[in-house]
PDB file of C-alpha atoms in Angstrom:
ATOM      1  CA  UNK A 786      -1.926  -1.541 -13.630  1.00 45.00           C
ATOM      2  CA  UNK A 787       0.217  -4.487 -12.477  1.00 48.00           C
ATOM      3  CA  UNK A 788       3.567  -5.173 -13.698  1.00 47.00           C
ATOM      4  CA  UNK A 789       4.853  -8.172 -15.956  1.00 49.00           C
ATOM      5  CA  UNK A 790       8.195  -8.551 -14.972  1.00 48.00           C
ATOM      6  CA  UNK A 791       9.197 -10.001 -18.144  1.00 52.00           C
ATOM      7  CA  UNK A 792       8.297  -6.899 -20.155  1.00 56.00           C
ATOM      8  CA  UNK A 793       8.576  -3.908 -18.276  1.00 67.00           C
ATOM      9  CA  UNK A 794      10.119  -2.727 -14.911  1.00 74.00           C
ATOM     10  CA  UNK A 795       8.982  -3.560 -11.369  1.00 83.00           C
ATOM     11  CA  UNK A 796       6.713  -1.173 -10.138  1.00 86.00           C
ATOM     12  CA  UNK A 797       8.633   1.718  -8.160  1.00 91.00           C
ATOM     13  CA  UNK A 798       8.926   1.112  -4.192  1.00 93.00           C
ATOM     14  CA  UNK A 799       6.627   3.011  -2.152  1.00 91.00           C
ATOM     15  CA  UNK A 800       9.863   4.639  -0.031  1.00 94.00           C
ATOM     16  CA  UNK A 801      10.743   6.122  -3.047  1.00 93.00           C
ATOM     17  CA  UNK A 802       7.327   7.605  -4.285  1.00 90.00           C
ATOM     18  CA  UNK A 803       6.239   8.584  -1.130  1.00 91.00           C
ATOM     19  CA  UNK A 804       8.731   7.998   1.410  1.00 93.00           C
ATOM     20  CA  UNK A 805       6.645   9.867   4.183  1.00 91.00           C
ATOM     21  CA  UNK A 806       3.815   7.568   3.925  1.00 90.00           C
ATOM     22  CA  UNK A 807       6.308   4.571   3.669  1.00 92.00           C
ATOM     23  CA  UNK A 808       8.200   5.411   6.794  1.00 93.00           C
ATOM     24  CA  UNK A 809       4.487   6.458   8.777  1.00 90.00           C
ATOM     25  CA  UNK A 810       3.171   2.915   7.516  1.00 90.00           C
ATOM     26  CA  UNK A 811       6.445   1.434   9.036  1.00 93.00           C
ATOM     27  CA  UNK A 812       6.044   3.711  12.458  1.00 92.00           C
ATOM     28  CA  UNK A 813       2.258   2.768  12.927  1.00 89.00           C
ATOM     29  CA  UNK A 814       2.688  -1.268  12.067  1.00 90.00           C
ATOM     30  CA  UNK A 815       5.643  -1.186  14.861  1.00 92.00           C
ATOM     31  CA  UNK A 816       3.587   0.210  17.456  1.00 90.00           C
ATOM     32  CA  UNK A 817       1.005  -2.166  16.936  1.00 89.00           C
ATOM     33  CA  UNK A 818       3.875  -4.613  17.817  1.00 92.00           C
ATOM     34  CA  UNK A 819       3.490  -5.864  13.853  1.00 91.00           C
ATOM     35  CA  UNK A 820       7.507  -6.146  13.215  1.00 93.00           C
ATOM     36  CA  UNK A 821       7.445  -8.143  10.596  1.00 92.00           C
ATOM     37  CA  UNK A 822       4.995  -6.647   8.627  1.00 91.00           C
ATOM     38  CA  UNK A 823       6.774  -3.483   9.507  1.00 92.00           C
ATOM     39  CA  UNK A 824       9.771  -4.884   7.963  1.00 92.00           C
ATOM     40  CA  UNK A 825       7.222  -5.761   4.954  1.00 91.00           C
ATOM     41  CA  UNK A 826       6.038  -2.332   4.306  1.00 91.00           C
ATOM     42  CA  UNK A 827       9.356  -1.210   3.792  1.00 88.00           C
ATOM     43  CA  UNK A 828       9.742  -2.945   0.188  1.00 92.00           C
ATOM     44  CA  UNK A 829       6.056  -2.011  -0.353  1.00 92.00           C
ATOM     45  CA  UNK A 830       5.382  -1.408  -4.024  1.00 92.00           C
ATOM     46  CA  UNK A 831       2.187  -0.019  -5.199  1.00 92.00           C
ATOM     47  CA  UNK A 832       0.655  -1.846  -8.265  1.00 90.00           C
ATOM     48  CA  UNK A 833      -2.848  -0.597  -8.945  1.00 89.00           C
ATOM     49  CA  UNK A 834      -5.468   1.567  -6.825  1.00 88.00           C
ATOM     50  CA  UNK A 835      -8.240   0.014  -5.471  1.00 85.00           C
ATOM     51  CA  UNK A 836     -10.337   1.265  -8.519  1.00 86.00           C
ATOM     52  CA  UNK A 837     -13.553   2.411  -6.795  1.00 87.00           C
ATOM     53  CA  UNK A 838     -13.309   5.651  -8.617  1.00 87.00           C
ATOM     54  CA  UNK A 839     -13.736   7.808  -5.002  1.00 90.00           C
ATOM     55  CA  UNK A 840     -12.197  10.965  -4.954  1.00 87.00           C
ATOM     56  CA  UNK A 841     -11.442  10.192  -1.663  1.00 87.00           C
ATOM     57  CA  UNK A 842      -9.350   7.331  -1.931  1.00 87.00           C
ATOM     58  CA  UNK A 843      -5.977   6.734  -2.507  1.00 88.00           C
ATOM     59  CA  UNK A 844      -6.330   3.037  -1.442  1.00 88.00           C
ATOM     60  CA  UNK A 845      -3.416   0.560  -3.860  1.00 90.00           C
ATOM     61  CA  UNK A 846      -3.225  -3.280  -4.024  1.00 89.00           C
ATOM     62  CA  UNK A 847       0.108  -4.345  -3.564  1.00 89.00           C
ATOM     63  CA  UNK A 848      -0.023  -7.828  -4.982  1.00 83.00           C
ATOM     64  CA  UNK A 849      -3.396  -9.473  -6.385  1.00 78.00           C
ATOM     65  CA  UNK A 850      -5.696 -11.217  -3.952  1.00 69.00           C
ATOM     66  CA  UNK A 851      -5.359 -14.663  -3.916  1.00 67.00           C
ATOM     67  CA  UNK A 852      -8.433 -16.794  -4.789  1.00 66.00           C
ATOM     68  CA  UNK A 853     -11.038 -16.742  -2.130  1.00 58.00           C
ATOM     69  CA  UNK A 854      -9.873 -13.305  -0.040  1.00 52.00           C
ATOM     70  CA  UNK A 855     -10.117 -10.765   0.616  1.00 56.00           C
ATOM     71  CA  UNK A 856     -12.443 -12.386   3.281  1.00 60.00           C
ATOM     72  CA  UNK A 857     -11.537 -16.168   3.327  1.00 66.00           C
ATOM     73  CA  UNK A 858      -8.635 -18.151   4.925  1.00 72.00           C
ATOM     74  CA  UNK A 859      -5.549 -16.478   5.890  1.00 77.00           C
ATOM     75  CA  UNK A 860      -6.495 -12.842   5.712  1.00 78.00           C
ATOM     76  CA  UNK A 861      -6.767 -10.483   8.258  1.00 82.00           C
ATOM     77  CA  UNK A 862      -7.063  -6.707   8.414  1.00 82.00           C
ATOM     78  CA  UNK A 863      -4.748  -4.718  10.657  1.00 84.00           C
ATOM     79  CA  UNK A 864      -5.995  -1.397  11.791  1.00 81.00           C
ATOM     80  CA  UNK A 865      -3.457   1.952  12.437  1.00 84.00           C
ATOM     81  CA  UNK A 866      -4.175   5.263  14.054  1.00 79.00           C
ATOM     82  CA  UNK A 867      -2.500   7.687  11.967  1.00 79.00           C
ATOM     83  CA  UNK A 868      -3.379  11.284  12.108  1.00 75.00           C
ATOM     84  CA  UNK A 869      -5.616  10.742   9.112  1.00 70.00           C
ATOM     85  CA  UNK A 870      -6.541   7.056   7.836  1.00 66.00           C
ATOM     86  CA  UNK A 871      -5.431   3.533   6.652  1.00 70.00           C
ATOM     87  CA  UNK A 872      -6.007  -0.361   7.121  1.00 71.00           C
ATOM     88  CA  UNK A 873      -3.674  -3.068   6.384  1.00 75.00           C
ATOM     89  CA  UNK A 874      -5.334  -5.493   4.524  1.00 79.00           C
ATOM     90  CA  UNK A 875      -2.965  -8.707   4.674  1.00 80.00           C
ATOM     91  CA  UNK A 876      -3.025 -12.517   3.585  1.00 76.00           C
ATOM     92  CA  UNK A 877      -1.465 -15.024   4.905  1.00 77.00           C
ATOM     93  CA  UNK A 878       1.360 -13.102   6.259  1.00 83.00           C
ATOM     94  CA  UNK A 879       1.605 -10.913   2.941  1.00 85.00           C
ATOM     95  CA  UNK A 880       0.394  -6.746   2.915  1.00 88.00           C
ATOM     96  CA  UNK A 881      -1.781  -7.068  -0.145  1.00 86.00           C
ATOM     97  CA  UNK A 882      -3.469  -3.415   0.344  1.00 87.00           C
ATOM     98  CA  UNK A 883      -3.245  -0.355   1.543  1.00 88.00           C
ATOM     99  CA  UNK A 884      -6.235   1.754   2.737  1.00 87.00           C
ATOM    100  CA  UNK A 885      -5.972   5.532   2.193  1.00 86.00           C
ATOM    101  CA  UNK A 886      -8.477   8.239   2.477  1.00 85.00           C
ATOM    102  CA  UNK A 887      -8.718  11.711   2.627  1.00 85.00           C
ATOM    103  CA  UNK A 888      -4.789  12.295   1.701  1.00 85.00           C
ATOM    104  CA  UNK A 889      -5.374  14.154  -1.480  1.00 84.00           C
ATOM    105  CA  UNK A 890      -1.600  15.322  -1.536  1.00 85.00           C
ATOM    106  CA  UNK A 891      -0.957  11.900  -1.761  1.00 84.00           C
ATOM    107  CA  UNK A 892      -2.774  11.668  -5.804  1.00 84.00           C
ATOM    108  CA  UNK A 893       0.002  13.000  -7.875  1.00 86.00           C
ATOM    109  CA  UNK A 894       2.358  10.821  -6.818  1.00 86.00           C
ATOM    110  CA  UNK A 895       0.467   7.672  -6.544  1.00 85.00           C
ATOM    111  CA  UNK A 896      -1.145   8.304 -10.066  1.00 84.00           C
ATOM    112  CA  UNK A 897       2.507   8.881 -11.589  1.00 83.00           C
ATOM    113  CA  UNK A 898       3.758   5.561  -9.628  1.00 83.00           C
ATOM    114  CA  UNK A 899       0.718   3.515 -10.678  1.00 81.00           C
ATOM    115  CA  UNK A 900       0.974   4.735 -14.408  1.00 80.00           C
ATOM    116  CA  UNK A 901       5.006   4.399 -14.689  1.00 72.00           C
ATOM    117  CA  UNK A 902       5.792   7.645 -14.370  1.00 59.00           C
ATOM    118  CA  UNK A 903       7.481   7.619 -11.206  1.00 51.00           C
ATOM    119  CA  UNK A 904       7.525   9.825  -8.555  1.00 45.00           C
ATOM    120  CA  UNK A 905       9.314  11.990  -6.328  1.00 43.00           C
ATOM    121  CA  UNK A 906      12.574  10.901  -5.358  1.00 40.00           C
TER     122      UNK A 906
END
């Protein structure tokens, strides 16, 4: 569910939800020598899953796709090697989603984020 920021709060940062996979996201984009998206990721905030209902996934747009993308002009998918997996999806300079699977520790938190309930702090 994305936020209107006229009517309700910003959606909560990802550092504060789930401030391990923030700071891993961080790690991994610097040692693909991706600094400033690095420095992106830190301010991440989670605004909807991906919605394809897998009970794998804990995949979450961070900002809606311009027209076009995910696969035209300007985007680009960056690929880390964590322990377990994600891609970078990201436009035109921008991270516009996260690619998670197989981190089901990682639902609770996401679901409360994603449905205004917070998180862990």
């Amino acid at each position: 569910m994305e936020q209107d920021e006229h009517t309700t709060a910003p959606a909560p940062l990802l550092r504060d939800v789930l401030p391990q996979l923030s700071a891993e996201l961080v790690t991994l984009l610097e040692e693909e020598g991706e600094r400033d998206l690095a420095l992106c990721a830190h301010d991440l905030r989670p605004l909807a899953d991906c919605g394809c209902g897998d009970d794998f996934c804990r995949s979450f747009r961070t900002a809606p796709h311009p027209p076009g993308t995910p696969s035209g002009p300007g985007h680009r998918n960056v690929a880390l090697f964590p322990a377990r997996g994600h891609l970078i999806d990201v436009v035109h300079g921008r991270i516009m989603f996260v690619e998670v699977l197989d981190r089901p520790e990682l639902r609770p938190a996401l679901r409360a984020a994603l449905t205004g309930g917070g998180g862990p702090r």
